[in-house]
Short mmCIF file of C-alpha atoms and ligand atoms in Angstrom, two decimals:
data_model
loop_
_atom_site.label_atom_id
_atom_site.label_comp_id
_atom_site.label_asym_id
_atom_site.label_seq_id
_atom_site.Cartn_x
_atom_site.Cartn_y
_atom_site.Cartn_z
CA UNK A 1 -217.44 93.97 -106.63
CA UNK A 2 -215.47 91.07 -105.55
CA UNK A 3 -211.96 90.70 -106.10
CA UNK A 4 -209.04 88.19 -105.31
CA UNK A 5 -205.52 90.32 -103.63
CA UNK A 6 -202.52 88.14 -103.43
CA UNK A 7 -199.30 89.21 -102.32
CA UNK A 8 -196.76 87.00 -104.10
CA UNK A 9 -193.62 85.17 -103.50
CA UNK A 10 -194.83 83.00 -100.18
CA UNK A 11 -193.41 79.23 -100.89
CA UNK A 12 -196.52 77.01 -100.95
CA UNK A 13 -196.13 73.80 -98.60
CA UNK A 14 -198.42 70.90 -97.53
CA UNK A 15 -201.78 69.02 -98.23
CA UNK A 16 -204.25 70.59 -100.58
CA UNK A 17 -207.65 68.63 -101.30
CA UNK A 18 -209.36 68.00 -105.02
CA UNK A 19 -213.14 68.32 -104.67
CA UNK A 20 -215.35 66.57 -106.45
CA UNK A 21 -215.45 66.97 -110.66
CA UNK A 22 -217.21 70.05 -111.75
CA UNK A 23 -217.85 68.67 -115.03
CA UNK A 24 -219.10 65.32 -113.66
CA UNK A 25 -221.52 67.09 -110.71
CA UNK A 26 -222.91 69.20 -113.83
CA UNK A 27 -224.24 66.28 -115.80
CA UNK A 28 -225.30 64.11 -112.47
CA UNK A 29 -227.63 66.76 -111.00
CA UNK A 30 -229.60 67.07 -114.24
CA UNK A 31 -229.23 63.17 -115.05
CA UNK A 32 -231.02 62.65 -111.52
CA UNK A 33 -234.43 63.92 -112.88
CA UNK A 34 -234.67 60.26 -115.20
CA UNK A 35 -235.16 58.64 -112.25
CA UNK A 36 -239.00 58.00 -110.51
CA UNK A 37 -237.65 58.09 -106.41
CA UNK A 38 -235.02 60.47 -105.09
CA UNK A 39 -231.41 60.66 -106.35
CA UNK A 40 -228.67 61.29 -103.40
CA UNK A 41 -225.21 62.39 -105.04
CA UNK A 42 -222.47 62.71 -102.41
CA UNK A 43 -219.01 64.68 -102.31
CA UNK A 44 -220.46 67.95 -104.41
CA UNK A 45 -217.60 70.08 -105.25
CA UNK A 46 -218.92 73.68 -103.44
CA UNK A 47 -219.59 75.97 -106.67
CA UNK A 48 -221.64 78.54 -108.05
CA UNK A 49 -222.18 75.79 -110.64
CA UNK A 50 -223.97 73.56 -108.30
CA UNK A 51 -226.41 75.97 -106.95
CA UNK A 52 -227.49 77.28 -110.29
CA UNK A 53 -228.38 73.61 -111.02
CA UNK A 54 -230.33 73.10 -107.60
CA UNK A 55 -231.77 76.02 -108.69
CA UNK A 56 -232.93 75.32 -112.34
CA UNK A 57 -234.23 71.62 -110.46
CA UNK A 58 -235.94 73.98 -108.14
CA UNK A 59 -237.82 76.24 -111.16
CA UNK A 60 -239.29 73.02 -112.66
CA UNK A 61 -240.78 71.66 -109.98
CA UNK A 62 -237.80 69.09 -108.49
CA UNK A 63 -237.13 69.39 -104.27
CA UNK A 64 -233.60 69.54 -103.45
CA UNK A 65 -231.90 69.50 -100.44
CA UNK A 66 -227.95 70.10 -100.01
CA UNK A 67 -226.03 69.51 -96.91
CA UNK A 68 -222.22 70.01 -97.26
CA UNK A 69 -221.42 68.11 -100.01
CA UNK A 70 -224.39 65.98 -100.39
CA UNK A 71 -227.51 66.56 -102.54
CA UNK A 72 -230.68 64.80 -102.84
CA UNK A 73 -232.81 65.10 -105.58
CA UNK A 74 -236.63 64.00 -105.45
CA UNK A 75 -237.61 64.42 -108.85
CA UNK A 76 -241.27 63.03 -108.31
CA UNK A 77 -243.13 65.62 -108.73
CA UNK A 78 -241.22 67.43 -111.65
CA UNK A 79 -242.97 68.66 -114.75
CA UNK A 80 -241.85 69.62 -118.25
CA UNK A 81 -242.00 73.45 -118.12
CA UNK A 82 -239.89 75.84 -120.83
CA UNK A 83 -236.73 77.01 -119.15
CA UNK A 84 -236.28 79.77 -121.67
CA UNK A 85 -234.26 82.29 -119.98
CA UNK A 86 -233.14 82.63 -115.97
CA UNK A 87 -230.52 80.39 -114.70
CA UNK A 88 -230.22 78.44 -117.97
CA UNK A 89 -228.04 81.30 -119.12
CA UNK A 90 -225.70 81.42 -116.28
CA UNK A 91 -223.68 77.81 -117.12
CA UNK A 92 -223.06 76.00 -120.22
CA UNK A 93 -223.68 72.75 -118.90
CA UNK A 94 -227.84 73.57 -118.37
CA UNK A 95 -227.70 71.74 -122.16
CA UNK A 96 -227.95 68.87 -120.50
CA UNK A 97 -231.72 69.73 -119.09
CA UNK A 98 -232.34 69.06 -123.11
CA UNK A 99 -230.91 65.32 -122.89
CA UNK A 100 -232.55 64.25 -119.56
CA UNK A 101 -235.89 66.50 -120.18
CA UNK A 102 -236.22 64.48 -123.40
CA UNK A 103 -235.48 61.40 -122.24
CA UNK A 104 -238.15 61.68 -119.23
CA UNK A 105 -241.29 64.12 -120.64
CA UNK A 106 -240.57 63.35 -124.85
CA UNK A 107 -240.47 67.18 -125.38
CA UNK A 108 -238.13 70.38 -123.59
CA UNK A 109 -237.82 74.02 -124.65
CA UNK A 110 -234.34 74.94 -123.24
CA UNK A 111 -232.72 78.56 -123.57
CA UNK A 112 -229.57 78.36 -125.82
CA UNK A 113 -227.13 78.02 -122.82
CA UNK A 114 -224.33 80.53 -121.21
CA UNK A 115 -221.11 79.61 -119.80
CA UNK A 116 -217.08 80.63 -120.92
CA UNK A 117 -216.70 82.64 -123.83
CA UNK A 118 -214.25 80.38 -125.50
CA UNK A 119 -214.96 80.83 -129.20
CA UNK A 120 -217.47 78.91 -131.00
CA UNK A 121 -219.17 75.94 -129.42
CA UNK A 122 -221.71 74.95 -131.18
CA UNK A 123 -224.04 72.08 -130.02
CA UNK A 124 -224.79 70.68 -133.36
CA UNK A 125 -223.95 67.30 -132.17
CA UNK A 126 -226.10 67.43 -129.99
CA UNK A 127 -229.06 68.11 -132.09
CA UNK A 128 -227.82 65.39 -134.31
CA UNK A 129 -227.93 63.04 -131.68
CA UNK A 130 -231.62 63.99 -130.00
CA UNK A 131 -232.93 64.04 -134.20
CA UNK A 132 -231.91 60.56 -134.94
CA UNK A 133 -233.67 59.35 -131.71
CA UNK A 134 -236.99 60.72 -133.48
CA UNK A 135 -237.00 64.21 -131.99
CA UNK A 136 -237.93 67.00 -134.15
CA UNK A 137 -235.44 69.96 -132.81
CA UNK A 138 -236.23 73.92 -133.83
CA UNK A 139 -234.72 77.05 -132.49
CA UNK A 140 -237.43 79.40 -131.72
CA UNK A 141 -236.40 82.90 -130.12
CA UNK A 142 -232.77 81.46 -128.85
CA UNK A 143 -234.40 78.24 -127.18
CA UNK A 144 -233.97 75.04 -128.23
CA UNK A 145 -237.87 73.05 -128.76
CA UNK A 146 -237.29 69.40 -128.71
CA UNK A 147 -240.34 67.35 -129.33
CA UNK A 148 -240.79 63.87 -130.08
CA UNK A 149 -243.82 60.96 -130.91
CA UNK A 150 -241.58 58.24 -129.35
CA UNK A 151 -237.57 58.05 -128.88
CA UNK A 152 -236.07 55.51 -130.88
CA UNK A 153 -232.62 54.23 -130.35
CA UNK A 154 -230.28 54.74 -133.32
CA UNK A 155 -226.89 54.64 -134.36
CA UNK A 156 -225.08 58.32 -134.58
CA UNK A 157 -221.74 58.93 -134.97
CA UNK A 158 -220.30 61.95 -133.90
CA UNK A 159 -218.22 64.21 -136.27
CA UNK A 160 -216.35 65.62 -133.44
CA UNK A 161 -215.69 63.73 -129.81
CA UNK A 162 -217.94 65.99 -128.08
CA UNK A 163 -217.97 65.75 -124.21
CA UNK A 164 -221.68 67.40 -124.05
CA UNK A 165 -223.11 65.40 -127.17
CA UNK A 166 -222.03 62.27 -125.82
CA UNK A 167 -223.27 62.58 -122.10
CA UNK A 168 -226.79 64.36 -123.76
CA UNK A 169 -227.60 61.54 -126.20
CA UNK A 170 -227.15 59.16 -123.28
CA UNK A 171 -229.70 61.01 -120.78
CA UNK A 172 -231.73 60.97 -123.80
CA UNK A 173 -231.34 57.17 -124.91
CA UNK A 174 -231.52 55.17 -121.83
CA UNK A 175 -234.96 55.51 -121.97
CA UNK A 176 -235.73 55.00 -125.54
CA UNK A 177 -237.15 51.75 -127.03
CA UNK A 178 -234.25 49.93 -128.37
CA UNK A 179 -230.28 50.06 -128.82
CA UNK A 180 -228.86 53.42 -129.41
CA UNK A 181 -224.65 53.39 -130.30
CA UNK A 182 -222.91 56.02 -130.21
CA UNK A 183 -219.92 56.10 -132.48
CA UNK A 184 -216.76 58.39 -131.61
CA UNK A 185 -217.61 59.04 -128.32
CA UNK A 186 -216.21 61.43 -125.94
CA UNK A 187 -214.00 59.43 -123.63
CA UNK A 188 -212.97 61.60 -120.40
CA UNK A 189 -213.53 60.26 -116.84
CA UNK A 190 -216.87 62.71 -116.18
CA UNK A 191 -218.74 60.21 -119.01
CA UNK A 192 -218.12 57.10 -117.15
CA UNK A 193 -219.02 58.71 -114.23
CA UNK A 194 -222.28 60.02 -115.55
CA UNK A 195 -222.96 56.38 -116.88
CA UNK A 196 -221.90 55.32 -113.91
CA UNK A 197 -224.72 57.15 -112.23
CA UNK A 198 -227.24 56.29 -114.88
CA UNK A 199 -226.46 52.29 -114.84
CA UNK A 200 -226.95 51.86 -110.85
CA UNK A 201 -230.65 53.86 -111.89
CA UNK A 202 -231.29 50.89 -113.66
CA UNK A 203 -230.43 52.26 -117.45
CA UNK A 204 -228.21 49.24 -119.19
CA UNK A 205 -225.01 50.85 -120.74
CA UNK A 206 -221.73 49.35 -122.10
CA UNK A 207 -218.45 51.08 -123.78
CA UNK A 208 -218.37 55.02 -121.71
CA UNK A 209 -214.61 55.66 -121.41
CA UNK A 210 -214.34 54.13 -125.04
CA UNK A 211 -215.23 55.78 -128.52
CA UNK A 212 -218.31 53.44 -128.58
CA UNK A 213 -221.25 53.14 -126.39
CA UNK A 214 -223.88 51.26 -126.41
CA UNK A 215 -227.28 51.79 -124.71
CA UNK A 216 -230.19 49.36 -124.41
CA UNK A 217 -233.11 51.67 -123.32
CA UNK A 218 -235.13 50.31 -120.34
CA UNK A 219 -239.01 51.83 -119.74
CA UNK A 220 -238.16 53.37 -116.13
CA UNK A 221 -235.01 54.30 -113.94
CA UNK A 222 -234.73 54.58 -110.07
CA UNK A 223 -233.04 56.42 -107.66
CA UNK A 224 -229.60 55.94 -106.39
CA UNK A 225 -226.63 56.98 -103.91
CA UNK A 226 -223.69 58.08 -105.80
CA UNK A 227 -220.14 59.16 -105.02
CA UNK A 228 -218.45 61.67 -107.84
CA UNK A 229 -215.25 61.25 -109.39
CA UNK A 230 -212.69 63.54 -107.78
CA UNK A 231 -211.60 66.87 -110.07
CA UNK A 232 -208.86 66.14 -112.18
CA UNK A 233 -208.97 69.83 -113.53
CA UNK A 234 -208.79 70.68 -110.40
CA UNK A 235 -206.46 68.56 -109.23
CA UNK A 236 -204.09 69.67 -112.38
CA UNK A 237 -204.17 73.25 -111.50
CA UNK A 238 -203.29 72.23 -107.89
CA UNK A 239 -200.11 70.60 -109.46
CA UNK A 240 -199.11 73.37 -111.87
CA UNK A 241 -199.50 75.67 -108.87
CA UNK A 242 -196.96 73.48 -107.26
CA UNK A 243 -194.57 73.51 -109.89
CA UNK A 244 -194.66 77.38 -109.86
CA UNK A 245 -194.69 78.14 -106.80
CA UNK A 246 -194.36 74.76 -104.21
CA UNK A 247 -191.84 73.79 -101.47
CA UNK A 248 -193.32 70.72 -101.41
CA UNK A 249 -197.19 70.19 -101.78
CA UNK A 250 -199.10 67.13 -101.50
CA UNK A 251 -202.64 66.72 -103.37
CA UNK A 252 -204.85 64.81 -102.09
CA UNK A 253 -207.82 62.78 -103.59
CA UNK A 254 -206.38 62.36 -106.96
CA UNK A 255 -206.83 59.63 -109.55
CA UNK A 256 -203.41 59.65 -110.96
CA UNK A 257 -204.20 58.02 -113.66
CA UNK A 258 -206.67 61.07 -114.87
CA UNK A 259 -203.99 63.71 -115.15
CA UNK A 260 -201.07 61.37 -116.56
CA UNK A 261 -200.97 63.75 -119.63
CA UNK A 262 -200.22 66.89 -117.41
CA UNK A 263 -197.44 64.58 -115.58
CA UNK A 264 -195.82 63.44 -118.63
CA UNK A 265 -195.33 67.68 -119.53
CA UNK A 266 -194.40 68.10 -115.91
CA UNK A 267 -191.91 65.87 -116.05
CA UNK A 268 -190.65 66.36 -119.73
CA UNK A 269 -190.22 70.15 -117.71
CA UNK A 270 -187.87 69.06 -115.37
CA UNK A 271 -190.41 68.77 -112.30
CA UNK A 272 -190.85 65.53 -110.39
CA UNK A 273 -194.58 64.17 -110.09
CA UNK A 274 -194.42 61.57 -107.19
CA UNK A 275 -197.61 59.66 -107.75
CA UNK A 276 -199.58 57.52 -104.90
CA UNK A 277 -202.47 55.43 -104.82
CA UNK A 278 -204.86 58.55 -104.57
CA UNK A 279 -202.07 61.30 -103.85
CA UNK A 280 -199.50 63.29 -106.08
CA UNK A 281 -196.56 64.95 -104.22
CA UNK A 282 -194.24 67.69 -106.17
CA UNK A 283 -191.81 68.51 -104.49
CA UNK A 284 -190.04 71.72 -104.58
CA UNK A 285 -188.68 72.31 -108.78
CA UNK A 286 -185.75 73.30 -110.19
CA UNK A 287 -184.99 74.77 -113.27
CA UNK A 288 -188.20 74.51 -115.41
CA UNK A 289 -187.57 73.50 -119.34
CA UNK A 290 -189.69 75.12 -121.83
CA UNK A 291 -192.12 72.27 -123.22
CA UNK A 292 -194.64 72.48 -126.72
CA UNK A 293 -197.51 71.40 -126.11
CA UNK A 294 -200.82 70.64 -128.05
CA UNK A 295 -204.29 69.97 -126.23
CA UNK A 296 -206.39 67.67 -127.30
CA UNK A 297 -209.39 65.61 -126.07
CA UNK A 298 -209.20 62.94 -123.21
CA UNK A 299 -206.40 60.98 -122.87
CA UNK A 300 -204.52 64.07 -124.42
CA UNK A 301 -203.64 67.20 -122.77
CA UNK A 302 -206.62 69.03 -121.15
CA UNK A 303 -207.83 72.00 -123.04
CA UNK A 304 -209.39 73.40 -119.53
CA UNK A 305 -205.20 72.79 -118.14
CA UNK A 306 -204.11 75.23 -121.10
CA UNK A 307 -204.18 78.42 -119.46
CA UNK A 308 -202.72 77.93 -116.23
CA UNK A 309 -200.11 76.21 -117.64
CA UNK A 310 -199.33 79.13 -119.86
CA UNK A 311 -198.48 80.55 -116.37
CA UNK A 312 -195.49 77.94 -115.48
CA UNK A 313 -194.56 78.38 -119.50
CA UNK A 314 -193.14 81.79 -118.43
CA UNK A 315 -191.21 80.43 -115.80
CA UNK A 316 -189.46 77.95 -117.87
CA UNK A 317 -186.01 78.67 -119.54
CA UNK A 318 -186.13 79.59 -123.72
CA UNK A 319 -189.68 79.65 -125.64
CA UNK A 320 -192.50 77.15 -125.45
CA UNK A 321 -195.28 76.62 -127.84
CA UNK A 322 -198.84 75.39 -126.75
CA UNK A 323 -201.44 75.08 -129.05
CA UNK A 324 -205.25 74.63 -128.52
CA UNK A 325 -207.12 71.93 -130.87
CA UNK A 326 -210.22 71.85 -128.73
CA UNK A 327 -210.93 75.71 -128.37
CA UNK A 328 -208.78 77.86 -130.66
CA UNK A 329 -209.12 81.06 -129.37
CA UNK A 330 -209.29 79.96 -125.63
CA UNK A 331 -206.12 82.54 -124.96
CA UNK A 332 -208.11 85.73 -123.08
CA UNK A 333 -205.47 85.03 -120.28
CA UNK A 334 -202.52 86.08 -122.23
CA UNK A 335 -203.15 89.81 -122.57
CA UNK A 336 -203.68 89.69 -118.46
CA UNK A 337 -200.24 87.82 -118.06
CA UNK A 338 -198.74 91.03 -120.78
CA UNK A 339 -199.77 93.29 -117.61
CA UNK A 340 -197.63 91.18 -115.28
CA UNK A 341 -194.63 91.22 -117.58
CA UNK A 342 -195.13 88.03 -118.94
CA UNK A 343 -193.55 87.51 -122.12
CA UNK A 344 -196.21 85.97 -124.42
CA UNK A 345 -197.97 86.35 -127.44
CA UNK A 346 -200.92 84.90 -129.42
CA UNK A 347 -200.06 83.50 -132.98
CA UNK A 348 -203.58 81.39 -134.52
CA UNK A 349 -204.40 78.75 -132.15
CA UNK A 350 -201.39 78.86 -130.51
CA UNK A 351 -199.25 81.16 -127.67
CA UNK A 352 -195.92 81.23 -127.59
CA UNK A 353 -194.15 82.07 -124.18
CA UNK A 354 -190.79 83.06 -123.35
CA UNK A 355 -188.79 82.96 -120.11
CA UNK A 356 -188.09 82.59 -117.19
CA UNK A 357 -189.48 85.95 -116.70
CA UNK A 358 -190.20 87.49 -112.70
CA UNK A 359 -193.84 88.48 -112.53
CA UNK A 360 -194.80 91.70 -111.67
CA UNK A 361 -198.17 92.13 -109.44
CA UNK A 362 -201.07 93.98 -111.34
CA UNK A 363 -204.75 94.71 -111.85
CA UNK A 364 -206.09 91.64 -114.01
CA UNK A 365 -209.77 90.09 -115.01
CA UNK A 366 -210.48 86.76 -115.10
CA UNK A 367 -212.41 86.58 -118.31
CA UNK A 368 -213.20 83.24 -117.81
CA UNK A 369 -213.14 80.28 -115.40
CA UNK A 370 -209.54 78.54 -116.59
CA UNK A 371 -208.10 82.38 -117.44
CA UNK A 372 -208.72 83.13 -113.98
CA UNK A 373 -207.24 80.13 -112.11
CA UNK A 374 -204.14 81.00 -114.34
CA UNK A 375 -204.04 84.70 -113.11
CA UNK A 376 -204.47 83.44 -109.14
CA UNK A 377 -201.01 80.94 -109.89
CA UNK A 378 -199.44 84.08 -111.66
CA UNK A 379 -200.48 86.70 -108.63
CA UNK A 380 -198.61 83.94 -106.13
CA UNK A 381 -195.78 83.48 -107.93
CA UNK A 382 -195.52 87.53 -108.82
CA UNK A 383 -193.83 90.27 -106.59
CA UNK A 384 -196.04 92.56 -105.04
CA UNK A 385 -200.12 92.48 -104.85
CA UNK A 386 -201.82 91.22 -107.55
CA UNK A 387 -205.89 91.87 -107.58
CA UNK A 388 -207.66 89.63 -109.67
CA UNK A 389 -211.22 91.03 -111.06
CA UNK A 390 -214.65 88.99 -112.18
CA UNK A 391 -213.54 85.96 -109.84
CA UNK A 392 -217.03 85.23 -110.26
CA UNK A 393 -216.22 82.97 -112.92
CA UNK A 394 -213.61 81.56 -110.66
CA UNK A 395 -216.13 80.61 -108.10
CA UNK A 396 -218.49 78.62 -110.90
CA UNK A 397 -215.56 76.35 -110.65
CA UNK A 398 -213.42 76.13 -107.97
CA UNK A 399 -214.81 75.65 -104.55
CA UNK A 400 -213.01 77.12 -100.95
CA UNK A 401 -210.63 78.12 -102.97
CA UNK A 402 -209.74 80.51 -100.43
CA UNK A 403 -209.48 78.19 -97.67
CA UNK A 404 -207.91 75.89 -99.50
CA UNK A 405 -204.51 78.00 -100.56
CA UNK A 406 -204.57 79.24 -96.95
CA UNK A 407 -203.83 75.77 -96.03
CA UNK A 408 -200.53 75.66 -98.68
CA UNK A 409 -199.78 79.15 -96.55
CA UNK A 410 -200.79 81.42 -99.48
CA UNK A 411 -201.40 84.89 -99.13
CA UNK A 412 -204.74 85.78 -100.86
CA UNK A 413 -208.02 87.07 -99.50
CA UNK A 414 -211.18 88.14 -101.14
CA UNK A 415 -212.45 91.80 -100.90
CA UNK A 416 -214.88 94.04 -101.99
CA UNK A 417 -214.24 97.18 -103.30
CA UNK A 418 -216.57 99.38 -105.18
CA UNK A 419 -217.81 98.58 -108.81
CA UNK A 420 -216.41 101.75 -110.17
CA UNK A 421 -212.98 101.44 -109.37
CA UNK A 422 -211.19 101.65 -112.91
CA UNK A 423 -207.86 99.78 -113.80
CA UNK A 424 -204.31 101.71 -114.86
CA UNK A 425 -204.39 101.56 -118.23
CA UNK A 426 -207.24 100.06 -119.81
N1 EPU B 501 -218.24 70.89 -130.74
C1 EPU B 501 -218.89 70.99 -131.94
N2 EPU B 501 -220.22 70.67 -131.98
C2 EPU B 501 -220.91 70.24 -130.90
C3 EPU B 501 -220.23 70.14 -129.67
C4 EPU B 501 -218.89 70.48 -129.62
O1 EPU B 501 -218.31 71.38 -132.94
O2 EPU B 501 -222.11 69.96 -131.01
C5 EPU B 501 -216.79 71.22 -130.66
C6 EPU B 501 -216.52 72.38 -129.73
O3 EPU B 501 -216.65 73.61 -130.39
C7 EPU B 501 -215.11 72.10 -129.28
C8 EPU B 501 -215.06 70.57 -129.24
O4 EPU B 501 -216.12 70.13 -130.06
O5 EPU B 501 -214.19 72.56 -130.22
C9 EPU B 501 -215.19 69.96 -127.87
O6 EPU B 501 -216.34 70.45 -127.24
P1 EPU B 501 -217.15 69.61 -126.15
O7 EPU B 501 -218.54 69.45 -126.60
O8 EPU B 501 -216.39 68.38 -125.80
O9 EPU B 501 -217.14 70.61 -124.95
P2 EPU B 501 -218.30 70.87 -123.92
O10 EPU B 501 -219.01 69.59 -123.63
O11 EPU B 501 -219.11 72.04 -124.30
C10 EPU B 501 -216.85 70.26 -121.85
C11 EPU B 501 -216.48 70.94 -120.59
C12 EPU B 501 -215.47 72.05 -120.88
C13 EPU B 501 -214.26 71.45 -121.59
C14 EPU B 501 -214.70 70.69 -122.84
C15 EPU B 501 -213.55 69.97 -123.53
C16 EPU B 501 -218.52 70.77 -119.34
C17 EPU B 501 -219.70 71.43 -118.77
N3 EPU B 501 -217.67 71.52 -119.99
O12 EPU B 501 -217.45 71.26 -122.66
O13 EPU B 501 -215.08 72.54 -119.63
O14 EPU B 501 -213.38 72.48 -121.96
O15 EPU B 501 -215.69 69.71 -122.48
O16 EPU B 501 -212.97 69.06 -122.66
O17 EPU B 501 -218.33 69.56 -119.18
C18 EPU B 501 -214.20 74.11 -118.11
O18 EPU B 501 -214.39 73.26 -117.22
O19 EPU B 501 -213.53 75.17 -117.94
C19 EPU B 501 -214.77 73.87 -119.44
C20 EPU B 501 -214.93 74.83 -120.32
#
């Protein structure tokens, strides 16, 4: 088994690059198989993520080829088989092979899909959504059957601002016969970019970024050359890493505008957020304040920032608060940061951290993606060696990561050690 060791307490300094959005490259790979001629998507964040997709393209028939950061998809000679199982379990975002296998073939049997354990998420809006286009939807042995005589456009309004619904009834309208609108829209950055994509393959889309869209579907799409979005996830754990534990530490490729919601706690903390055209510098912090803070969807605080900011929480002086709207019981990280002395509890849909407390280095799992970029801030900022277990959920979302902190002049390196090896104490 893989495992992250970090020996704590090195001062991170200089230039650290964002990679293209995860959550963006998710949606564009599987929006790419609307289109009749190949697809070429360029500056491919390198994830476990990615490859599943190229894979699951792969299974039904698409030809992919990646170089460094650039994929091209020929989706010619793809056909609508079941993807019941296999790689559709391995990421949550293979629910969007439902949208853009509708939209293309009129039917799709899709495995109910995997990803983080984060509580519930449900994908009822998303069923909504492909049903009032004309589909008739059934769950059959854990897959989702979507079949449909024609898709009509419609008006559906979302009961919650899903990110998934919204970007799914859009691979699914743009090529249905009339207007589609879709009401209470998601509006995060990774939706424009996806209808970024889909409007230079010809599909005819107004409103993404707002909380209504409108589509006008058009009978056939084309392929493209598109450029994704940098990671503001990404880029936000870069700069809560640099709160905890910089000298001084530029990010690069940033839209500052993305992450102003992070900045604005930052700040309200007591660190300063220097922000260029497509660069953020934090320079080294002083005393951190303890902050409340409540996630909520985009332009709010990021749910997926949560956790590692729970990290620079116990760093800051007296007790913060930060509560989860999106995902209540998104917390797994908390118990791990209990082994390193942190002082935090769960209470509902909230944690509660007190501090500053010094970290102390310890055997911790990463139970999901976010928990475990929160563990990798807390082993650098901890004294001793801190081994972080199950990074492979780190690696479905955060590419050279390695390489990367190396460059900052972290001390972390990956290992393998065998699968048996138990942890003190659990
Ligand atoms: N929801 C419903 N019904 C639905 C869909 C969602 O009730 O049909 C609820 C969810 O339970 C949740 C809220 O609505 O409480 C928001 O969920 P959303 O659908 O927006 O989430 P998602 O599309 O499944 C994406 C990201 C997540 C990120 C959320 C929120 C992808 C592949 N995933 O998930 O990213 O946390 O939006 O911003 O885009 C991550 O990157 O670590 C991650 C988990």
């Amino acid at each position: 088994m893989d495992v992250y060791k970090i020996t704590g307490g090195k001062r991170l300094q200089g230039s650290i690059k964002v990679s293209g959005a995860k959550n963006s490259a998710v949606a564009l790979i599987p929006a790419s198989i609307l289109a009749d001629s190949p697809v070429t998507i360029e500056g491919l964040p390198k994830i476990s993520d990615v490859l599943t997709l190229q894979a699951l393209i792969e299974d039904i028939g698409g030809s992919v080829t990646l170089d460094g950061e650039t994929m091209v998809i020929d989706p010619t000679e793809i056909i609508s088989m079941p993807l019941p199982n296999g790689n559709v379990k391995k990421l949550r975002a293979s629910y969007y092979f439902m949208g853009a296998m509708l939209g293309r073939f009129k039917h799709a049997a899709i495995g109910l899909p995997g990803g983080c354990h984060l509580g519930p998420r449900p994908i009822d809006q998303h069923i909504k959504g492909f049903e009032a286009l004309g589909a008739k939807v059934t769950n059959e042995h854990g897959a989702i059957y979507l079949r449909a005589e024609e898709l009509r456009g419609a008006k559906i309004y979302l009961d919650v601002a899903s990110v998934g619904a919204t970007i799914n009834i859009m691979l699914a309208a743009v090529l249905a016969t009339g207007q589609t609108t879709i009401e209470n829209a998601a509006k995060e950055p990774e939706i424009v970019d996806v209808a970024t994509l889909l409007s230079n393959m010809g599909a005819k889309i107004k409103g993404a970024g707002t909380s209504i869209i409108r589509i006008e579907g058009v009978e056939k799409l084309h392929g493209t050359r598109h450029t994704i979005i940098p990671d503001r996830i990404e880029a936000g754990t870069f700069m809560i890493m640099a709160a905890a534990a910089g000298d001084g530490v530029t990010i690069d490729n940033v839209i500052p505008f993305h992450v102003e919601a992070l900045t604005a706690k930052l700040r309200e903390m007591g660190v300063e957020v220097i922000e260029r055209d497509e660069q953020i510098f934090i320079p080294k912090a002083k005393e951190l304040n303890s902050v409340d803070v409540k996630t909520l969807v985009y332009p709010g605080f990021p749910t997926d920032l949560q956790q590692p900011f729970t990290v620079l929480l116990s760093q800051a002086k007296g007790t913060s608060v930060i509560t989860d709207t999106v995902y209540s019981a998104r917390f797994k990280q908390i118990d791990e940061l209990g082994r390193m002395s942190a002082k935090a509890r769960v209470e509902g849909s909230s944690a509660i951290l007190s501090g500053p407390t010094q970290l102390e280095a310890a055997v911790v799992r990463a139970s999901d993606l976010r928990a475990g970029a929160a563990l990798v801030i807390a082993g650098l900022i901890a004294d001793g060696e801190t081994e972080v277990r199950e990074i492979q959920h780190i690696e479905r979302g955060y590419g050279s990561l390695i390489e990367k902190l190396h460059g900052l002049g972290a001390d972390i390196r990956k290992e393998t050690i065998p699968a048996d090896t138990i942890i003190k104490g659990s």
